[in-house]
């Protein structure tokens, strides 16, 4: 696996792999500590290759455990500390790990060995010989399983292999600086865009500059830290870029060494590109696109001034090396320019399918009979012009809110678990540019609760936090006596969304 080879290589240098608010971790230490964890896994569990679940935020040792799992031939399953216990429990129940590394102190009894930071300290500090390649995750073996929002109300697992990640690195690294630098490590491990730092960044011997949840929530602290960071490469969702750009202080003076922004995960607005181009004259802006199922990103391109001036949306880029893109409508390939169709991704970054869900895998994944390439139907509508792709929206109820991938049905199913909710319909509320601002839920109650709308909404949000992470909890909760229906007899979501127009 490329990243493990490179880690081994840079461990012979004095480079720094990770910086966070408390400490720095050298490549040498990362290599040694991950060897120690791998050796412990191999000694304790032998040939058993069950995935290792890792719950936390951006702790130093989390990275060591992650690479340790890979060196021992095991996949890891990251669960962010913001995921509520019930949802984390579902994921752990599906994965059935033998080991859970828990930086949150919230992992319930699950029949696995649960390692706290105190348990880890002596374990990672022990000396271990380098782990021979024969134990590493092989090309076709899963390296991680990410759980994303699923339309049935249960998170769905997406395994990605070491071969997929190598192909992703080969495709992305030509866009990276030739050697070293400092990359922003803000994106959660549960979201695959973190791979731009963890896999591509480590493969280039870069330093991961860590921004944890507490820093993300405190702009003053964040800016103070960024000012000391020496950052050369910015990686984030456009939403996080926008949050920072709201402050005038977000400029080249704050980040004098910054040479590139890399955005991924959701629509990149013109306004953000214009602001950044003005405030960061020495940095170029890269837009990229990709679903978790095809390993982080499959398109990329630099956003030029001409693209910024163009009235079209900002393009998502061209296929990265090794990736083939196709557009399809009504079962036929769309070859003409500017003709929209569903985007199909083919090539070595496409993962094997969904974890334990052959039914879902069969619907979305395929193997092309003529080329033998693995393919994935994205559900994204796009068109292309001169090989440059433009995104025009989804064909289903999946959406992005502040960079988070959400299936509306997932929110509805979980709201229906609350004792007094019989049926829930959730709609996105968008701004004039079509960007989702927040979610609104319309609810049929089982029985009258005697509460005012405000008190009811507060109580329901509190209950919903047991099942849903904060970003999935609708901002508005409105009790209704019935749902409007469309001509097909389905809940008329457009009418529900329209009923909110003009409300703050
Ligand atoms: P995720 O699996 O969380 O990375 O979400 C993948 C989905 O996010 C894609 O299928 C798109 O709908 C959306 N997405 C990702 N990148 C972009 C982008 N650059 N522009 C617009 N939508 C994007």
Coordinates of C-alpha atoms and ligand atoms in Angstrom, one line a residue:
X1 CA 0.0 0.0 0.0
X2 CA 1.5 3.3 -1.2
X3 CA 0.8 5.3 2.0
X4 CA 2.5 2.6 4.2
X5 CA 5.5 2.5 1.9
X6 CA 5.8 6.2 2.1
X7 CA 5.3 6.3 5.9
X8 CA 8.2 3.8 6.2
X9 CA 10.3 6.0 3.9
X10 CA 9.7 9.3 5.7
X11 CA 10.2 7.6 9.1
X12 CA 13.9 7.7 8.2
X13 CA 13.8 11.6 8.1
X14 CA 13.1 14.2 10.7
X15 CA 9.8 15.2 9.2
X16 CA 6.7 16.0 11.3
X17 CA 3.6 14.0 10.5
X18 CA 1.0 15.7 12.7
X19 CA 0.6 18.8 14.8
X20 CA -2.3 19.4 17.1
X21 CA -3.0 21.8 20.0
X22 CA -1.0 19.7 22.4
X23 CA 1.9 18.0 20.6
X24 CA 3.7 17.1 17.5
X25 CA 4.2 13.6 16.1
X26 CA 7.1 12.8 13.9
X27 CA 7.0 10.3 11.0
X28 CA 9.4 8.2 13.1
X29 CA 7.0 8.2 16.0
X30 CA 4.0 7.5 13.8
X31 CA 5.8 4.6 12.3
X32 CA 7.0 3.2 15.6
X33 CA 3.6 3.6 17.4
X34 CA 1.6 2.1 14.5
X35 CA 4.1 -0.8 14.4
X36 CA 3.5 -1.4 18.2
X37 CA -0.3 -1.3 17.7
X38 CA -0.1 -3.7 14.7
X39 CA 2.1 -6.1 16.6
X40 CA -0.4 -6.1 19.5
X41 CA -3.3 -6.8 17.2
X42 CA -1.4 -9.6 15.5
X43 CA -0.3 -11.1 18.8
X44 CA -3.7 -10.8 20.4
X45 CA -6.0 -11.8 17.6
X46 CA -3.8 -13.8 15.3
X47 CA -5.4 -14.6 12.0
X48 CA -8.7 -13.0 12.9
X49 CA -9.0 -9.9 10.6
X50 CA -12.1 -8.3 11.9
X51 CA -12.2 -4.5 11.5
X52 CA -11.0 -2.2 14.3
X53 CA -13.5 0.4 15.3
X54 CA -12.0 3.8 16.2
X55 CA -14.2 6.3 18.0
X56 CA -12.9 9.8 18.5
X57 CA -12.1 13.3 17.1
X58 CA -8.5 14.0 16.0
X59 CA -6.5 12.6 18.9
X60 CA -2.8 12.0 18.1
X61 CA -2.9 8.3 18.8
X62 CA -6.0 7.9 16.6
X63 CA -3.7 8.3 13.6
X64 CA -1.3 5.7 15.1
X65 CA -4.1 3.2 15.6
X66 CA -5.4 3.8 12.1
X67 CA -2.0 3.0 10.5
X68 CA -1.5 0.2 13.0
X69 CA -4.7 -1.5 11.8
X70 CA -3.7 -1.2 8.2
X71 CA -0.2 -2.7 8.9
X72 CA -1.8 -5.6 10.7
X73 CA -4.1 -6.4 7.7
X74 CA -7.3 -5.0 9.3
X75 CA -9.7 -2.4 8.1
X76 CA -10.6 0.4 10.5
X77 CA -14.1 1.9 11.0
X78 CA -13.9 5.5 12.1
X79 CA -16.9 6.8 14.2
X80 CA -16.7 10.5 15.0
X81 CA -17.2 11.7 18.5
X82 CA -20.3 13.7 17.4
X83 CA -22.2 10.5 16.4
X84 CA -24.8 9.7 19.1
X85 CA -24.4 6.5 21.1
X86 CA -27.5 4.8 19.5
X87 CA -26.1 5.3 16.0
X88 CA -22.6 4.3 17.0
X89 CA -24.1 1.2 18.6
X90 CA -25.8 0.3 15.3
X91 CA -22.5 0.6 13.4
X92 CA -20.6 -1.5 16.0
X93 CA -23.5 -4.0 15.9
X94 CA -23.1 -4.3 12.1
X95 CA -19.3 -4.5 12.1
X96 CA -18.9 -6.9 15.1
X97 CA -15.3 -5.8 15.9
X98 CA -13.0 -7.6 18.3
X99 CA -11.4 -4.3 19.3
X100 CA -12.8 -0.8 19.8
X101 CA -10.4 2.1 20.3
X102 CA -12.4 4.6 22.3
X103 CA -11.3 8.2 22.8
X104 CA -14.9 9.3 23.7
X105 CA -15.5 7.2 26.8
X106 CA -19.0 6.5 25.5
X107 CA -18.7 3.2 23.8
X108 CA -21.3 0.8 25.4
X109 CA -20.5 -2.8 26.3
X110 CA -20.4 -4.6 23.0
X111 CA -18.5 -7.8 23.5
X112 CA -15.3 -6.4 22.1
X113 CA -12.1 -5.3 23.9
X114 CA -12.5 -1.6 24.4
X115 CA -9.3 0.3 24.7
X116 CA -9.3 3.7 26.4
X117 CA -6.5 6.3 25.9
X118 CA -5.0 5.0 29.2
X119 CA -5.0 1.4 27.9
X120 CA -3.4 2.6 24.7
X121 CA -0.5 4.5 26.2
X122 CA 1.7 1.6 27.3
X123 CA 0.6 -0.4 24.3
X124 CA 1.7 2.1 21.7
X125 CA 4.8 3.1 23.7
X126 CA 6.2 -0.4 23.5
X127 CA 8.9 -1.2 21.0
X128 CA 8.1 -3.4 18.1
X129 CA 10.0 -4.5 15.0
X130 CA 8.8 -3.1 11.6
X131 CA 5.7 -5.0 10.5
X132 CA 6.5 -7.1 7.4
X133 CA 4.5 -6.3 4.2
X134 CA 3.0 -9.7 4.2
X135 CA 0.8 -8.6 7.1
X136 CA -0.4 -5.3 5.5
X137 CA -3.8 -4.9 4.0
X138 CA -3.5 -6.4 0.5
X139 CA -4.7 -4.7 -2.7
X140 CA -8.2 -6.2 -2.5
X141 CA -8.6 -6.1 1.2
X142 CA -10.7 -3.4 2.9
X143 CA -8.7 -0.5 4.4
X144 CA -11.6 1.3 5.9
X145 CA -15.4 1.1 6.1
X146 CA -17.1 4.4 6.3
X147 CA -20.7 4.6 7.4
X148 CA -22.8 7.2 5.5
X149 CA -26.5 8.2 5.8
X150 CA -28.7 5.4 4.5
X151 CA -32.3 5.8 3.2
X152 CA -33.6 3.1 5.5
X153 CA -32.7 5.0 8.6
X154 CA -29.6 2.8 9.3
X155 CA -26.2 4.1 8.4
X156 CA -24.8 2.1 5.4
X157 CA -21.2 0.9 5.3
X158 CA -18.9 1.6 2.4
X159 CA -15.7 -0.5 2.4
X160 CA -12.8 0.9 0.4
X161 CA -9.8 -1.3 -0.4
X162 CA -6.1 -0.6 -0.3
X163 CA -6.1 -0.8 -4.1
X164 CA -8.9 1.8 -4.3
X165 CA -6.8 4.1 -2.1
X166 CA -3.6 3.6 -4.1
X167 CA -5.6 4.5 -7.2
X168 CA -7.0 7.6 -5.5
X169 CA -3.5 8.7 -4.4
X170 CA -2.1 8.2 -8.0
X171 CA -5.0 10.3 -9.4
X172 CA -4.7 13.1 -6.8
X173 CA -1.0 13.5 -6.2
X174 CA -0.2 15.2 -9.5
X175 CA -2.3 18.1 -8.0
X176 CA -0.2 18.2 -4.9
X177 CA 3.1 20.1 -4.3
X178 CA 6.1 18.0 -5.3
X179 CA 7.5 17.7 -1.8
X180 CA 6.3 18.3 1.8
X181 CA 4.4 21.3 3.1
X182 CA 1.6 21.6 5.7
X183 CA -1.9 20.3 4.9
X184 CA -5.1 21.2 6.8
X185 CA -6.5 18.2 8.7
X186 CA -9.9 19.5 9.7
X187 CA -12.3 17.1 8.0
X188 CA -13.6 14.3 10.2
X189 CA -12.2 10.8 9.8
X190 CA -15.8 9.7 9.3
X191 CA -15.9 11.7 6.1
X192 CA -13.6 10.4 3.3
X193 CA -12.4 13.8 2.2
X194 CA -10.1 13.5 5.3
X195 CA -8.1 11.1 3.0
X196 CA -6.7 14.1 1.2
X197 CA -4.6 14.7 4.3
X198 CA -4.3 11.2 5.7
X199 CA -3.5 9.3 2.5
X200 CA -2.3 11.8 -0.1
X201 CA -0.7 14.1 2.5
X202 CA 1.2 11.3 4.3
X203 CA 2.2 9.8 0.9
X204 CA 3.9 13.2 0.2
X205 CA 5.6 13.5 3.5
X206 CA 3.4 16.5 4.5
X207 CA 2.6 17.7 8.0
X208 CA -1.1 17.3 9.0
X209 CA -2.1 20.5 10.8
X210 CA -5.0 19.4 13.1
X211 CA -8.1 21.4 13.6
X212 CA -10.4 19.6 16.1
X213 CA -14.1 20.0 16.8
X214 CA -13.5 22.6 19.6
X215 CA -11.4 24.7 17.3
X216 CA -13.9 24.5 14.4
X217 CA -16.5 25.9 16.9
X218 CA -14.4 28.8 18.0
X219 CA -13.2 31.1 15.2
X220 CA -11.0 33.2 17.4
X221 CA -9.1 30.1 18.6
X222 CA -9.1 28.7 15.1
X223 CA -7.6 31.8 13.5
X224 CA -5.0 32.1 16.3
X225 CA -3.9 28.5 15.5
X226 CA -4.0 29.0 11.7
X227 CA -1.7 32.0 12.1
X228 CA 0.9 29.7 13.6
X229 CA 0.3 26.8 11.2
X230 CA 2.5 27.5 8.2
X231 CA -0.3 25.9 6.1
X232 CA 0.5 25.4 2.4
X233 CA -2.5 23.3 1.3
X234 CA -6.1 23.9 2.5
X235 CA -8.5 20.9 2.3
X236 CA -12.1 21.4 3.4
X237 CA -15.7 21.5 2.3
X238 CA -16.8 24.8 0.7
X239 CA -19.1 25.3 3.8
X240 CA -16.1 25.3 6.1
X241 CA -14.3 27.7 3.7
X242 CA -17.3 30.0 3.8
X243 CA -17.4 29.9 7.6
X244 CA -13.8 31.1 7.7
X245 CA -14.2 33.6 4.8
X246 CA -17.0 35.3 6.8
X247 CA -14.2 36.9 8.8
X248 CA -12.1 39.6 7.0
X249 CA -9.0 38.2 8.8
X250 CA -9.1 35.1 6.6
X251 CA -6.5 36.2 4.0
X252 CA -3.0 35.6 2.7
X253 CA -1.7 37.7 5.6
X254 CA -3.0 35.0 8.0
X255 CA -1.7 32.2 5.8
X256 CA 1.3 33.6 4.0
X257 CA 2.6 30.2 2.7
X258 CA -0.8 29.0 1.4
X259 CA -0.5 28.0 -2.2
X260 CA -3.7 25.9 -2.9
X261 CA -7.3 25.4 -1.7
X262 CA -8.8 22.0 -2.4
X263 CA -12.5 21.8 -2.0
X264 CA -14.7 18.7 -2.1
X265 CA -18.0 17.3 -1.0
X266 CA -20.6 19.8 -2.1
X267 CA -21.3 22.7 -4.6
X268 CA -18.5 25.3 -4.6
X269 CA -20.2 28.7 -4.9
X270 CA -18.9 31.4 -7.2
X271 CA -19.0 33.9 -4.3
X272 CA -16.5 31.8 -2.3
X273 CA -14.1 31.5 -5.3
X274 CA -14.3 35.3 -5.9
X275 CA -13.6 36.1 -2.2
X276 CA -10.7 33.7 -2.0
X277 CA -9.2 34.8 -5.3
X278 CA -9.1 38.3 -4.0
X279 CA -7.9 37.6 -0.6
X280 CA -5.3 34.9 -1.4
X281 CA -3.4 36.1 -4.5
X282 CA -0.7 33.5 -4.1
X283 CA -3.1 30.5 -3.9
X284 CA -4.9 28.6 -6.6
X285 CA -8.4 27.0 -6.1
X286 CA -9.0 23.4 -7.0
X287 CA -12.6 22.1 -7.1
X288 CA -13.0 18.3 -6.8
X289 CA -15.9 15.9 -6.7
X290 CA -16.6 12.4 -5.7
X291 CA -18.8 10.0 -3.7
X292 CA -17.5 7.9 -0.8
X293 CA -18.3 4.8 -2.9
X294 CA -15.6 5.7 -5.4
X295 CA -12.9 6.8 -2.9
X296 CA -12.9 10.5 -2.0
X297 CA -12.8 12.2 -5.4
X298 CA -12.7 11.4 -9.0
X299 CA -12.6 14.8 -10.7
X300 CA -10.4 17.8 -10.2
X301 CA -9.5 21.0 -11.9
X302 CA -8.1 24.4 -11.1
X303 CA -10.8 27.1 -11.1
X304 CA -9.6 29.8 -13.5
X305 CA -10.6 33.4 -13.7
X306 CA -12.5 32.6 -16.9
X307 CA -14.5 29.9 -15.0
X308 CA -15.2 32.4 -12.2
X309 CA -16.5 34.9 -14.7
X310 CA -18.7 32.4 -16.5
X311 CA -22.4 32.4 -15.6
X312 CA -22.5 28.6 -15.4
X313 CA -21.9 26.9 -12.0
X314 CA -18.3 26.3 -11.1
X315 CA -17.2 23.0 -12.8
X316 CA -16.4 20.0 -10.7
X317 CA -13.3 19.3 -12.9
X318 CA -12.0 16.6 -15.2
X319 CA -11.6 12.9 -14.5
X320 CA -8.4 12.3 -12.5
X321 CA -5.9 9.8 -13.9
X322 CA -7.2 6.3 -14.1
X323 CA -10.8 7.2 -13.8
X324 CA -13.4 7.0 -16.6
X325 CA -16.6 9.0 -16.5
X326 CA -19.8 8.3 -18.4
X327 CA -23.2 10.0 -18.6
X328 CA -26.3 8.0 -19.0
X329 CA -30.0 8.8 -19.6
X330 CA -32.8 6.2 -20.0
X331 CA -30.3 3.4 -20.1
X332 CA -28.3 4.9 -23.0
X333 CA -25.0 6.7 -23.0
X334 CA -25.1 10.5 -23.4
X335 CA -22.2 11.6 -25.5
X336 CA -23.2 15.1 -26.6
X337 CA -21.8 18.2 -25.0
X338 CA -24.0 20.0 -22.4
X339 CA -26.5 17.1 -22.3
X340 CA -27.3 16.1 -18.7
X341 CA -27.3 12.5 -17.6
X342 CA -26.6 10.4 -14.5
X343 CA -22.8 10.3 -13.8
X344 CA -21.3 6.8 -13.9
X345 CA -17.8 6.3 -12.5
X346 CA -15.6 3.5 -13.8
X347 CA -12.1 2.4 -12.8
X348 CA -9.9 1.4 -9.9
X349 CA -11.2 3.8 -7.4
X350 CA -14.7 2.3 -7.4
X351 CA -15.2 0.3 -4.2
X352 CA -16.5 -3.3 -4.0
X353 CA -20.0 -2.3 -2.8
X354 CA -21.9 -1.9 0.5
X355 CA -21.0 -3.7 3.6
X356 CA -23.2 -6.7 4.1
X357 CA -25.9 -5.3 1.7
X358 CA -25.7 -7.3 -1.6
X359 CA -29.2 -5.8 -2.5
X360 CA -28.0 -2.2 -2.4
X361 CA -24.7 -3.2 -4.0
X362 CA -26.4 -4.7 -7.0
X363 CA -28.5 -1.6 -7.6
X364 CA -25.6 0.9 -7.6
X365 CA -22.4 -1.0 -8.5
X366 CA -21.7 -3.0 -11.7
X367 CA -18.8 -4.4 -13.7
X368 CA -18.6 -3.2 -17.3
X369 CA -18.9 -6.2 -19.6
X370 CA -16.6 -4.9 -22.3
X371 CA -13.8 -3.3 -20.3
X372 CA -14.1 -5.3 -17.1
X373 CA -14.0 -2.1 -15.1
X374 CA -15.8 -1.7 -11.8
X375 CA -18.5 0.9 -12.1
X376 CA -20.7 3.0 -9.7
X377 CA -24.0 4.9 -10.5
X378 CA -23.7 8.1 -8.5
X379 CA -27.3 9.4 -8.6
X380 CA -25.7 12.8 -9.5
X381 CA -26.9 14.6 -12.6
X382 CA -24.1 16.2 -14.6
X383 CA -23.2 17.4 -18.1
X384 CA -19.8 17.8 -19.7
X385 CA -18.2 20.4 -22.0
X386 CA -14.7 19.7 -23.4
X387 CA -14.2 17.0 -20.8
X388 CA -15.0 19.4 -18.0
X389 CA -17.9 18.2 -15.8
X390 CA -20.6 20.4 -14.3
X391 CA -22.9 19.2 -11.5
X392 CA -26.6 19.9 -11.8
X393 CA -28.1 18.2 -8.7
X394 CA -29.4 14.8 -7.4
X395 CA -31.8 12.4 -8.9
X396 CA -33.0 11.4 -5.4
X397 CA -33.6 12.7 -1.8
X398 CA -29.9 12.7 -0.8
X399 CA -28.5 16.2 -0.1
X400 CA -25.6 18.0 1.5
X401 CA -26.0 20.3 4.4
X402 CA -22.8 22.1 5.5
X403 CA -20.9 19.4 3.7
X404 CA -22.6 16.5 5.5
X405 CA -24.2 13.8 3.3
X406 CA -27.8 13.2 4.4
X407 CA -30.6 11.0 3.1
X408 CA -33.9 12.6 4.0
X409 CA -35.5 9.2 4.7
X410 CA -32.7 8.5 7.3
X411 CA -33.9 11.6 9.2
X412 CA -37.5 10.6 8.8
X413 CA -37.0 7.0 10.0
X414 CA -35.2 8.1 13.1
X415 CA -37.7 10.8 14.0
X416 CA -40.4 8.1 13.7
X417 CA -38.6 6.3 16.5
X418 CA -39.6 9.1 19.0
X419 CA -42.6 8.0 21.1
X420 CA -45.1 10.5 20.0
X421 CA -44.3 10.7 16.3
X422 CA -46.4 8.6 13.9
X423 CA -45.1 9.9 10.7
X424 CA -42.4 12.5 9.7
X425 CA -41.7 14.3 6.4
X426 CA -38.5 16.2 6.2
X427 CA -37.7 18.8 3.5
X428 CA -34.7 20.9 2.8
X429 CA -35.0 24.7 2.9
X430 CA -32.8 26.3 0.3
X431 CA -31.6 29.8 -0.4
X432 CA -31.9 31.6 -3.7
X433 CA -28.8 29.7 -5.1
X434 CA -30.3 26.4 -4.3
X435 CA -28.0 25.7 -1.4
X436 CA -29.6 23.9 1.5
X437 CA -29.8 26.2 4.5
X438 CA -31.5 23.9 7.0
X439 CA -33.9 20.9 7.3
X440 CA -37.6 21.3 8.4
X441 CA -39.7 18.4 9.7
X442 CA -43.5 18.1 9.4
X443 CA -44.9 15.7 12.0
X444 CA -48.0 13.7 12.5
X445 CA -48.3 13.2 16.3
X446 CA -49.7 10.0 17.8
X447 CA -51.7 12.1 20.4
X448 CA -52.1 15.7 21.3
X449 CA -49.4 16.7 23.7
X450 CA -50.8 20.0 25.0
X451 CA -47.4 21.7 24.4
X452 CA -46.9 25.0 22.6
X453 CA -45.1 24.7 19.2
X454 CA -41.9 26.1 20.7
X455 CA -41.9 23.8 23.7
X456 CA -42.8 20.8 21.5
X457 CA -39.9 21.5 19.1
X458 CA -37.4 21.9 22.0
X459 CA -38.6 18.6 23.5
X460 CA -38.5 16.7 20.2
X461 CA -35.0 18.0 19.3
X462 CA -33.7 16.8 22.7
X463 CA -35.2 13.3 22.1
X464 CA -33.9 13.2 18.5
X465 CA -30.4 13.7 19.7
X466 CA -30.4 10.1 21.0
X467 CA -30.7 8.8 17.4
X468 CA -29.3 11.5 15.1
X469 CA -26.1 13.6 15.1
X470 CA -26.7 17.3 15.6
X471 CA -26.3 18.2 11.9
X472 CA -29.2 15.8 11.0
X473 CA -31.7 17.2 13.4
X474 CA -34.2 19.5 11.6
X475 CA -34.0 23.1 12.8
X476 CA -37.8 23.4 12.4
X477 CA -40.3 20.9 13.8
X478 CA -43.9 21.5 12.9
X479 CA -46.9 19.4 14.0
X480 CA -49.5 19.0 11.2
X481 CA -52.9 17.2 11.1
X482 CA -52.2 15.7 7.7
X483 CA -49.7 15.9 4.8
X484 CA -50.6 17.4 1.4
X485 CA -50.4 14.7 -1.3
X486 CA -49.3 15.1 -4.9
X487 CA -51.0 13.6 -7.9
X488 CA -49.3 10.3 -7.4
X489 CA -50.7 10.2 -3.9
X490 CA -47.3 10.7 -2.3
X491 CA -46.4 13.3 0.3
X492 CA -46.1 16.6 -1.6
X493 CA -42.7 17.7 -0.3
X494 CA -42.7 20.7 -2.7
X495 CA -45.9 22.0 -1.1
X496 CA -44.5 21.4 2.4
X497 CA -41.3 23.4 1.4
X498 CA -43.4 26.1 -0.2
X499 CA -45.4 26.5 3.1
X500 CA -42.2 27.6 4.7
X501 CA -41.4 30.3 2.2
X502 CA -41.1 33.7 3.7
X503 CA -40.6 32.3 7.2
X504 CA -37.2 33.1 8.8
Ligands
LIG1 P1 -20.0 11.9 0.1 O1 -20.1 10.5 -0.2 O2 -20.3 12.3 1.5 O3 -18.6 12.4 -0.4 O4 -21.0 12.6 -0.8 C1 -21.0 12.5 -2.2 C2 -22.0 13.4 -2.9 O5 -21.7 14.7 -2.6 C3 -21.9 13.3 -4.4 O6 -22.6 12.2 -4.9 C4 -22.5 14.7 -4.8 O7 -23.9 14.6 -4.7 C5 -22.0 15.6 -3.7 N1 -20.7 16.3 -4.1 C6 -19.5 15.9 -3.8 N2 -18.6 16.8 -4.3 C7 -19.3 17.7 -4.9 C8 -19.0 18.9 -5.7 N3 -17.7 19.3 -5.9 N4 -20.0 19.6 -6.2 C9 -21.3 19.3 -6.0 N5 -21.7 18.2 -5.3 C10 -20.7 17.4 -4.8

